[in-house]
Coordinates of C-alpha atoms in Angstrom, one line a residue:
M91 CA 0.0 -0.2 0.0
P92 CA 1.4 3.3 -1.1
S93 CA 2.3 5.8 1.9
L94 CA 0.5 8.8 2.9
V95 CA 3.2 11.1 1.4
V96 CA 2.9 9.3 -2.0
R97 CA -0.8 9.3 -2.3
F98 CA -1.0 13.0 -1.2
A99 CA 1.8 14.0 -3.7
A100 CA -0.2 12.2 -6.4
C101 CA -3.3 13.9 -5.6
L102 CA -1.4 17.2 -5.9
I103 CA 0.2 16.2 -9.6
A104 CA -3.5 15.0 -10.5
A105 CA -5.1 18.3 -9.2
A106 CA -2.2 20.5 -10.8
A107 CA -2.8 18.8 -14.1
A108 CA -6.5 19.6 -13.9
A109 CA -6.5 23.0 -12.6
P110 CA -6.4 25.9 -15.0
A111 CA -3.1 27.4 -15.3
E112 CA -0.9 29.9 -17.1
A113 CA 1.0 29.0 -20.0
G114 CA 4.4 29.3 -18.3
G115 CA 3.0 27.4 -15.2
G116 CA 1.6 28.5 -11.9
P117 CA -2.4 29.3 -11.2
L118 CA -4.3 31.1 -13.7
V119 CA -4.3 34.8 -13.2
P120 CA -7.6 36.3 -13.4
R121 CA -8.5 39.5 -15.4
F122 CA -10.6 42.2 -13.7
V123 CA -11.8 45.3 -15.3
D124 CA -12.4 48.3 -13.3
E125 CA -16.2 49.3 -13.8
T126 CA -16.4 52.0 -10.9
E127 CA -17.3 54.7 -12.9
A128 CA -20.0 53.0 -15.0
S129 CA -21.4 51.0 -11.9
G130 CA -23.5 53.8 -10.5
I131 CA -21.7 53.5 -7.3
R132 CA -20.6 56.5 -5.3
S133 CA -19.8 55.6 -1.7
V134 CA -17.3 57.2 0.4
Y135 CA -16.6 55.9 3.9
A136 CA -16.0 59.4 5.7
G137 CA -15.1 60.9 9.0
D138 CA -12.0 61.2 11.1
W139 CA -10.9 59.9 14.5
E140 CA -13.8 57.7 15.3
Y141 CA -14.0 56.3 11.6
M142 CA -10.3 55.4 11.3
V143 CA -11.6 51.7 11.8
G144 CA -15.0 50.2 10.1
G145 CA -16.0 51.0 6.6
G146 CA -17.5 47.8 5.6
V147 CA -19.8 46.6 2.8
A148 CA -22.5 44.1 3.1
A149 CA -23.4 41.7 -0.1
F150 CA -26.8 39.9 0.1
D151 CA -30.1 39.9 -2.1
C152 CA -32.8 42.0 -0.7
S153 CA -34.8 42.3 -3.8
G154 CA -35.4 38.7 -4.3
D155 CA -34.1 38.2 -7.9
G156 CA -31.0 36.4 -6.9
F157 CA -28.5 39.0 -7.6
P158 CA -26.6 40.3 -4.9
D159 CA -27.1 44.1 -3.6
L160 CA -24.9 46.0 -1.5
V161 CA -24.9 48.2 1.5
F162 CA -22.1 50.4 2.4
A163 CA -21.3 51.9 5.7
G164 CA -21.0 55.8 5.2
G165 CA -19.3 56.9 8.4
T166 CA -20.5 60.6 9.0
A167 CA -22.2 60.1 5.7
P168 CA -25.3 58.2 5.5
A169 CA -25.3 54.3 4.6
R170 CA -26.5 53.6 1.4
L171 CA -27.9 50.7 -0.6
Y172 CA -27.3 50.0 -3.9
R173 CA -29.5 47.7 -5.9
N174 CA -28.2 45.3 -8.6
G175 CA -29.4 46.1 -12.0
S176 CA -26.7 43.9 -13.8
E177 CA -27.8 41.4 -16.4
R178 CA -26.4 38.2 -16.4
G179 CA -22.9 38.0 -17.5
G180 CA -22.9 41.7 -18.4
P181 CA -21.3 44.9 -17.0
L182 CA -21.9 45.8 -13.3
R183 CA -24.6 48.2 -12.7
F184 CA -26.1 49.4 -9.5
Q185 CA -28.5 52.1 -8.6
A186 CA -28.9 54.0 -5.1
V187 CA -32.4 53.4 -3.6
E188 CA -34.0 54.8 -0.5
S189 CA -34.5 52.0 1.9
G190 CA -34.5 52.9 5.2
V191 CA -30.9 52.3 6.0
E192 CA -29.8 55.7 5.4
L193 CA -28.4 56.0 9.0
D194 CA -25.4 58.3 9.5
R195 CA -22.3 57.2 11.9
V196 CA -22.4 53.8 10.8
T197 CA -19.2 51.7 10.7
G198 CA -20.2 48.1 9.7
V199 CA -22.8 46.2 8.0
Y200 CA -23.9 42.6 8.1
P201 CA -26.9 40.5 6.8
V202 CA -28.7 37.9 9.0
D203 CA -32.3 36.3 8.8
I204 CA -33.1 37.2 12.4
D205 CA -37.0 36.4 12.4
A206 CA -36.9 33.6 10.0
D207 CA -39.4 35.1 7.4
D208 CA -36.7 34.2 4.4
I209 CA -36.2 37.8 3.9
D210 CA -32.7 39.1 5.0
D211 CA -32.4 41.5 7.8
I212 CA -29.2 43.5 8.8
V213 CA -27.3 44.8 11.6
L214 CA -25.9 48.3 11.5
L215 CA -22.8 48.7 13.7
R216 CA -22.3 52.4 14.7
I217 CA -20.6 55.1 16.7
G218 CA -23.8 55.1 19.3
E219 CA -26.6 52.8 19.0
T220 CA -26.2 49.6 17.0
V221 CA -29.5 49.0 15.0
V222 CA -31.3 46.0 13.6
M223 CA -33.2 46.3 10.6
R224 CA -36.0 44.2 9.8
G225 CA -36.1 43.4 5.9
L226 CA -39.5 44.0 4.5
G227 CA -38.8 42.9 0.9
G228 CA -38.1 44.8 -2.0
C229 CA -35.0 46.3 -0.7
R230 CA -37.0 47.9 2.2
F231 CA -36.1 48.0 5.8
E232 CA -37.2 49.3 9.2
R233 CA -35.8 49.7 12.8
A234 CA -36.5 46.7 14.9
N235 CA -34.5 47.4 18.1
E236 CA -37.7 47.9 20.2
A237 CA -39.9 45.1 18.6
W238 CA -37.0 42.6 18.8
T239 CA -36.1 43.7 22.4
F240 CA -32.5 44.4 21.3
E241 CA -30.6 46.8 23.6
G242 CA -28.3 48.6 20.8
G243 CA -26.4 50.5 23.7
D244 CA -24.3 53.5 23.0
A245 CA -20.6 52.3 22.0
W246 CA -18.1 52.5 19.1
T247 CA -19.2 49.2 17.7
S248 CA -16.6 47.6 15.2
A249 CA -17.3 43.7 15.0
F250 CA -19.9 41.3 14.5
S251 CA -21.1 37.5 14.0
A252 CA -23.9 35.5 14.4
T253 CA -24.7 31.9 15.2
F254 CA -27.7 29.7 16.1
E255 CA -27.4 28.0 19.3
A256 CA -29.0 24.5 19.5
G257 CA -32.7 24.9 20.8
S258 CA -32.9 28.4 20.4
A259 CA -35.8 30.1 18.4
W260 CA -33.5 33.4 17.3
P261 CA -30.0 33.7 16.7
T262 CA -27.1 34.7 19.0
L263 CA -25.5 37.9 18.0
A264 CA -22.0 38.9 19.1
I265 CA -21.0 42.8 18.9
G266 CA -17.7 43.8 19.0
T267 CA -16.9 47.2 20.5
Y268 CA -13.6 49.4 20.2
I269 CA -12.3 52.3 22.4
D270 CA -14.9 53.6 25.3
L271 CA -16.4 56.7 23.9
D272 CA -16.0 58.3 27.1
K273 CA -12.0 57.8 27.2
G274 CA -11.3 59.1 23.6
A275 CA -8.8 61.6 25.2
M276 CA -7.0 58.8 26.7
P277 CA -7.5 55.6 24.6
W278 CA -4.8 53.3 25.8
G279 CA -5.9 50.9 28.0
N280 CA -9.9 51.8 27.7
C281 CA -11.4 49.3 25.5
A282 CA -15.2 49.2 25.9
E283 CA -17.1 45.8 26.5
N284 CA -17.9 43.3 23.9
R285 CA -21.4 41.6 24.4
L286 CA -23.4 38.6 23.6
H287 CA -27.1 39.0 22.5
R288 CA -28.8 35.6 23.1
P289 CA -32.3 34.9 22.5
R290 CA -35.1 35.5 24.9
V291 CA -36.3 32.5 27.3
E292 CA -39.8 33.0 29.0
G293 CA -40.8 30.1 31.6
G294 CA -38.0 28.1 30.4
R295 CA -39.2 28.2 26.7
P296 CA -37.5 30.0 23.7
A297 CA -39.3 33.3 23.2
R298 CA -39.4 35.9 20.4
G299 CA -36.6 38.7 20.6
F300 CA -33.4 39.2 22.6
G301 CA -32.4 38.9 26.3
P302 CA -30.3 41.4 28.1
P303 CA -26.9 41.5 26.6
V304 CA -24.2 39.3 28.4
P305 CA -20.8 40.8 28.8
L306 CA -17.8 39.3 26.7
A307 CA -15.3 40.2 29.4
P308 CA -12.3 40.9 29.4
S309 CA -12.7 42.8 26.1
H310 CA -9.8 44.4 24.1
C311 CA -10.8 46.4 21.3
A312 CA -12.5 44.0 18.9
L313 CA -12.2 44.5 15.1
S314 CA -13.3 41.4 13.9
M315 CA -15.4 38.6 15.4
L316 CA -16.3 35.0 14.0
F317 CA -18.5 32.1 15.1
T318 CA -16.9 28.8 13.7
D319 CA -16.5 25.4 14.5
W320 CA -12.7 25.1 14.8
N321 CA -12.6 21.6 16.0
R322 CA -15.7 20.1 14.2
S323 CA -17.2 19.6 17.5
G324 CA -20.7 20.8 16.3
I325 CA -20.8 23.6 18.5
P326 CA -19.1 27.2 17.2
S327 CA -16.9 28.8 19.0
L328 CA -16.4 32.7 18.9
R329 CA -13.1 34.0 17.6
V330 CA -12.2 37.7 18.4
S331 CA -9.4 39.7 16.5
N332 CA -8.3 42.6 18.7
D333 CA -6.3 45.6 18.1
R334 CA -3.1 45.9 20.2
E335 CA -2.6 49.5 19.5
Y336 CA -5.0 50.2 22.5
Y337 CA -5.7 47.4 24.8
K338 CA -3.3 46.6 27.8
G339 CA -2.5 43.0 28.6
G340 CA -4.9 41.7 25.9
Q341 CA -4.5 39.1 23.2
E342 CA -6.6 37.4 20.7
Q343 CA -9.4 35.5 22.1
L344 CA -11.4 32.3 21.6
W345 CA -14.6 32.1 23.4
R346 CA -16.4 28.7 24.2
V347 CA -20.1 29.5 23.7
E348 CA -22.4 26.5 24.8
P349 CA -26.0 26.3 24.9
G350 CA -27.2 27.3 28.3
K351 CA -24.0 28.1 29.8
P352 CA -22.3 31.5 30.2
P353 CA -19.5 32.3 27.7
A354 CA -16.1 31.3 28.9
L355 CA -12.6 32.0 27.1
Y356 CA -10.2 29.1 26.2
T357 CA -7.3 29.4 28.4
E358 CA -3.3 28.8 28.0
A359 CA -3.8 25.6 30.2
E360 CA -6.3 24.5 27.3
G361 CA -3.6 25.2 24.7
W362 CA -4.8 28.7 23.5
K363 CA -1.3 30.5 23.1
S364 CA -1.1 34.3 23.7
L365 CA -1.1 36.2 20.6
R366 CA -0.8 39.9 20.2
I367 CA -1.3 41.6 17.0
W368 CA -3.0 44.6 15.5
G369 CA -5.8 42.3 14.6
M370 CA -8.4 43.8 12.3
G371 CA -9.9 40.9 10.1
I372 CA -10.5 37.3 10.1
A373 CA -11.0 34.9 7.1
G374 CA -11.5 31.0 7.6
A375 CA -11.0 28.2 4.9
D376 CA -10.3 24.6 5.0
L377 CA -7.2 24.9 2.9
D378 CA -5.2 21.7 3.3
G379 CA -8.4 19.3 2.9
D380 CA -8.3 18.0 6.3
G381 CA -11.7 18.9 7.3
F382 CA -10.7 21.7 9.7
P383 CA -10.4 25.6 9.0
E384 CA -7.4 27.6 8.6
Y385 CA -7.7 31.3 9.6
F386 CA -6.1 34.4 8.0
L387 CA -5.7 37.2 10.4
T388 CA -5.1 40.6 9.3
S389 CA -2.8 43.3 11.0
M390 CA -0.2 45.7 10.5
A391 CA 3.1 44.1 9.0
D392 CA 2.2 41.0 10.9
N393 CA -0.4 39.1 9.0
K394 CA -1.1 35.4 10.1
L395 CA -2.0 32.1 8.7
Q396 CA -3.0 29.8 11.5
T397 CA -3.6 26.0 11.2
L398 CA -4.4 23.5 14.1
A399 CA -1.1 21.9 15.0
D400 CA -3.1 18.6 15.8
P401 CA -6.1 18.6 13.5
K402 CA -8.6 15.9 15.0
P403 CA -12.0 16.3 16.5
S404 CA -10.8 16.3 20.1
A405 CA -7.8 18.8 19.2
A406 CA -6.8 21.3 21.7
P407 CA -6.9 24.8 20.5
V408 CA -3.1 25.0 19.5
Y409 CA -2.3 26.8 16.5
K410 CA 0.8 27.3 14.6
D411 CA 1.6 30.1 12.2
V412 CA 2.2 28.9 8.5
A413 CA 2.0 32.5 6.8
F414 CA 5.7 32.4 5.7
A415 CA 5.7 28.8 4.4
R416 CA 2.5 29.4 2.5
G417 CA 3.4 32.8 1.0
V418 CA 0.8 35.0 2.6
T419 CA 2.6 37.3 4.9
A420 CA 2.0 40.2 2.8
H421 CA 3.6 42.3 5.0
R422 CA 5.0 45.1 2.5
P423 CA 3.6 46.5 -0.7
Y424 CA 4.7 44.8 -4.0
V425 CA 4.4 47.5 -6.2
G426 CA 5.3 51.3 -6.0
G427 CA 8.6 51.1 -4.4
D428 CA 7.5 51.8 -0.7
I429 CA 9.3 49.6 1.7
R430 CA 7.4 50.4 4.9
P431 CA 5.2 47.7 6.3
S432 CA 1.3 47.4 5.1
T433 CA -1.8 47.8 7.0
A434 CA -4.3 45.2 6.4
W435 CA -8.2 45.3 6.9
H436 CA -10.7 43.0 5.3
A437 CA -9.7 39.3 4.2
D438 CA -11.8 36.8 2.3
F439 CA -11.1 33.4 0.7
Q440 CA -12.6 32.8 -2.8
D441 CA -11.7 31.0 -5.8
V442 CA -11.2 33.8 -8.4
N443 CA -10.3 31.7 -11.1
N444 CA -12.3 28.8 -10.5
D445 CA -9.5 26.1 -10.7
G446 CA -10.8 24.4 -7.3
F447 CA -8.5 26.3 -4.8
A448 CA -9.4 29.2 -2.6
D449 CA -7.6 32.2 -3.2
L450 CA -7.0 35.3 -0.8
F451 CA -7.9 38.9 -1.1
V452 CA -6.8 41.5 1.3
A453 CA -7.7 45.0 1.3
K454 CA -5.0 47.3 2.4
G455 CA -4.8 51.0 3.4
N456 CA -3.0 53.3 5.8
V457 CA -4.9 54.3 9.1
A458 CA -4.5 57.7 8.1
E459 CA -1.1 59.2 7.8
M460 CA 0.9 56.8 9.8
P461 CA 4.5 57.9 8.8
D462 CA 6.2 54.2 9.9
F463 CA 3.6 52.3 7.4
A464 CA 3.3 52.5 3.7
A465 CA 1.3 55.3 2.3
E466 CA 0.8 53.9 -1.0
D467 CA -0.5 50.2 -0.1
P468 CA -1.9 47.9 -2.9
N469 CA -4.6 45.6 -2.2
N470 CA -3.4 41.8 -2.3
L471 CA -5.0 39.1 -4.6
L472 CA -2.9 36.0 -3.6
L473 CA -3.6 32.8 -5.8
Q474 CA -3.3 29.4 -4.4
A475 CA -1.4 26.8 -6.0
P476 CA -2.2 23.0 -5.9
D477 CA 0.7 22.6 -3.5
G478 CA -1.0 25.0 -1.0
T479 CA 1.4 27.9 -1.6
F480 CA 0.3 31.4 -2.7
V481 CA 1.7 33.7 -5.2
E482 CA 0.6 37.6 -5.7
A483 CA -1.1 38.5 -8.5
G484 CA -3.1 41.6 -7.5
D485 CA -1.2 43.9 -10.1
R486 CA -1.6 41.6 -12.9
A487 CA -5.3 41.0 -12.2
G488 CA -5.9 44.8 -12.1
V489 CA -7.0 45.3 -8.6
A490 CA -3.8 46.5 -6.9
S491 CA -5.6 49.9 -6.0
T492 CA -3.6 52.0 -3.6
R493 CA -6.6 53.9 -2.3
I494 CA -7.3 53.6 1.6
G495 CA -8.8 50.4 1.6
R496 CA -11.2 49.0 4.5
G497 CA -14.2 46.6 3.8
G498 CA -14.6 44.6 1.1
A499 CA -16.7 41.6 -0.7
L500 CA -15.7 38.9 -3.3
V501 CA -18.9 37.9 -4.6
D502 CA -20.5 37.0 -7.9
L503 CA -22.4 40.1 -9.1
N504 CA -23.6 39.3 -12.2
L505 CA -24.3 35.5 -11.8
D506 CA -21.8 34.6 -14.6
G507 CA -19.9 32.0 -12.1
L508 CA -17.0 34.3 -11.7
V509 CA -16.4 36.0 -8.4
D510 CA -16.3 39.9 -8.7
L511 CA -14.8 42.3 -6.2
V512 CA -16.0 45.4 -4.2
V513 CA -13.7 47.4 -1.9
A514 CA -14.8 50.2 0.4
N515 CA -12.4 53.2 0.9
R516 CA -11.7 55.4 3.5
W517 CA -12.1 59.3 2.3
K518 CA -12.4 58.3 -1.4
D519 CA -14.8 56.3 -3.5
A520 CA -15.3 52.6 -3.3
E521 CA -14.3 50.8 -6.4
I522 CA -15.7 47.8 -8.2
W523 CA -14.3 45.4 -10.5
R524 CA -15.6 42.6 -12.6
N525 CA -14.1 39.3 -13.1
T526 CA -13.6 38.8 -16.9
T527 CA -11.2 35.7 -16.7
A528 CA -10.9 33.6 -20.1
G529 CA -10.3 30.1 -19.4
A530 CA -11.3 29.6 -15.8
G531 CA -12.6 26.3 -14.8
H532 CA -16.0 25.2 -13.8
W533 CA -17.9 26.5 -10.9
L534 CA -20.8 25.6 -8.8
Q535 CA -23.2 28.0 -6.5
I536 CA -25.2 26.7 -3.6
R537 CA -27.8 28.3 -1.4
L538 CA -29.0 26.3 1.6
A539 CA -32.9 26.4 2.6
D540 CA -33.1 25.0 6.0
D541 CA -36.0 24.9 8.4
P542 CA -36.5 27.8 10.7
P543 CA -35.4 29.3 12.8
N544 CA -32.0 29.0 11.0
R545 CA -33.3 29.3 7.4
D546 CA -29.8 29.8 5.7
A547 CA -28.2 27.0 7.7
I548 CA -25.8 29.0 9.3
G549 CA -23.0 26.7 10.9
A550 CA -23.6 23.9 8.0
W551 CA -20.6 22.7 6.0
I552 CA -20.9 22.2 2.4
E553 CA -18.8 19.5 0.8
V554 CA -18.2 19.1 -3.0
R555 CA -16.5 16.3 -4.4
L556 CA -14.3 16.9 -7.4
A557 CA -12.5 14.1 -9.7
D558 CA -9.8 14.0 -7.1
R559 CA -10.6 15.4 -3.9
I560 CA -13.1 17.2 -1.7
I561 CA -13.4 20.7 -1.1
R562 CA -15.2 22.1 2.0
R563 CA -16.9 25.5 3.1
E564 CA -18.2 26.3 6.6
V565 CA -21.2 28.6 6.3
T566 CA -20.7 31.5 8.5
I567 CA -22.0 35.1 9.4
G568 CA -19.1 37.5 10.4
G569 CA -15.4 38.0 10.1
G570 CA -13.8 40.0 7.5
H571 CA -13.5 43.8 8.4
A572 CA -16.9 45.6 9.1
G573 CA -19.1 43.7 6.4
G574 CA -20.1 40.4 5.1
Q575 CA -22.3 38.6 2.8
L576 CA -25.2 36.1 2.6
G577 CA -26.6 34.3 -0.4
W578 CA -25.0 31.9 -2.9
W579 CA -21.8 30.2 -1.8
H580 CA -19.4 29.7 -4.6
F581 CA -17.2 26.9 -5.4
G582 CA -14.6 26.8 -8.3
L583 CA -14.4 23.3 -9.6
G584 CA -11.3 23.1 -12.1
A585 CA -11.8 20.4 -14.8
T586 CA -14.7 18.5 -12.9
A587 CA -17.9 19.1 -14.9
T588 CA -20.2 17.1 -12.8
P589 CA -19.5 17.2 -8.9
Q590 CA -21.1 15.6 -6.2
V591 CA -22.5 17.8 -3.2
R592 CA -23.7 16.9 0.1
V593 CA -24.4 19.1 3.2
L594 CA -23.4 18.7 7.0
W595 CA -26.3 20.4 8.6
P596 CA -25.9 22.6 11.8
D597 CA -27.7 19.7 13.8
G598 CA -25.2 17.2 12.6
R599 CA -27.3 15.6 10.1
E600 CA -25.4 14.5 7.0
G601 CA -27.3 14.9 3.7
P602 CA -26.3 12.2 1.1
W603 CA -23.9 12.8 -1.6
Q604 CA -25.6 13.9 -4.7
A605 CA -24.4 14.7 -8.2
V606 CA -25.2 17.9 -9.6
A607 CA -24.5 19.8 -13.0
G608 CA -21.4 22.2 -12.8
D609 CA -21.7 25.7 -14.0
S610 CA -25.0 26.0 -12.3
F611 CA -27.0 27.3 -9.2
Q612 CA -28.4 25.0 -6.9
V613 CA -30.7 25.3 -3.8
I614 CA -30.3 22.5 -1.3
G615 CA -33.0 21.8 1.1
R616 CA -33.0 19.0 4.0
D617 CA -35.3 16.7 1.7
G618 CA -35.1 16.0 -1.8
P619 CA -32.4 16.4 -4.6
P620 CA -31.0 19.7 -5.1
R621 CA -33.2 22.1 -7.1
P622 CA -31.6 23.9 -10.1
W623 CA -32.2 27.9 -10.2
T624 CA -32.0 30.0 -13.3
P625 CA -31.5 33.8 -12.9

């Protein structure tokens, strides 16, 4: 019997042969066309001190036509919703519409179906009161704090994630905060308190709405949060990435959040190692096919790619950094000649060339005018090769903008099977690029349709079997920097034209493997075969 090493090497060789590639070798470099001017999007993340962080964008379908719409945080300007008017495969076209989201002081935007009516709601992070907005359909929203007994508080909110705890009728929302608004003159060591909003319980039974917020103390100036099942236990934990610029004695955090129990931090005695970075964003993906997610953590010149030291279901949370070995340190600008360190914000793993390997986008930009860090700081687009290493292609792909980037979204905006790119910028217009890559591989886009209360099956895992291996994706809400997306989950298939798909549902039920056509949209429910969908 061949050894594991020999079999793994054979898989890599087969994958490399099947994956779309450049003529001279290496991953196929995608081609993006800048359509900012013609798109109709005119959004600037404005503001000074209190808006140095944030500036997110949310991508989700609020109109019901399957095409992702966009909401931008505006800072001191009103948040804006742009309805997607693109035609399938055509140029990217959007129209600003009055929707009810036009609040000022918004730092971040995340979609989540809170009330299980199959219409996405949104959470607006703000300087001041956090506001949950109920989706009414047709890209219209109304304030729901009072109706849903959500205590929005008065804080500098900067991070968000959501999960559905077993037995609950509503989601659990994690809200991350930054510096105490009352201590702005002396911010160091004055991080405000993060909080967990769990569903109400009345008479021992789940009830509609949210209970009083539960403190997540200690809090260390959170800039990104992600509920994720890091050890495949079936119960997601909460990762929190914190900005060491302002905390004293803090670190990155992993919270155990179990139904019916108070949240508790994983400790050093349990294997959680102290890590202190300028934590700004989190992106998760199973990059090595072992069934456990890796995590990319953005920072200032110190980006990390963490992988479990001992990946198995009973693993302790012991992580090692493989950013250098994989080629994703992304610590300095790669164009323009500036050798000062980079500043990284939003990060996202998506397969931009459909070769079956998740690539990594990182939005870059100086905090303001920090002299020790690069002023001209291009966004990264790092392409993954079959051997698990990454190569920079942002300049060749056409997305190496040096505007002051913050939030972003990699999402198929015109439903042609290629992932497009949106980046929100501080003090300058947002940018949007259409993916026009020729020779890309096959693709598949999946939307899950679960039973209430978790209609989008948050916490599920989608597995897609290619000719030579299985690729996986955890369905999450959160992470990135100040914005997220919900809707179609995109998979590149390489040369596989007819993949098999199964869903591992949040309650542990394993769906069957089912063959589907590549280059298609599929809606998968708990019962019955996948349902093809056509725009």
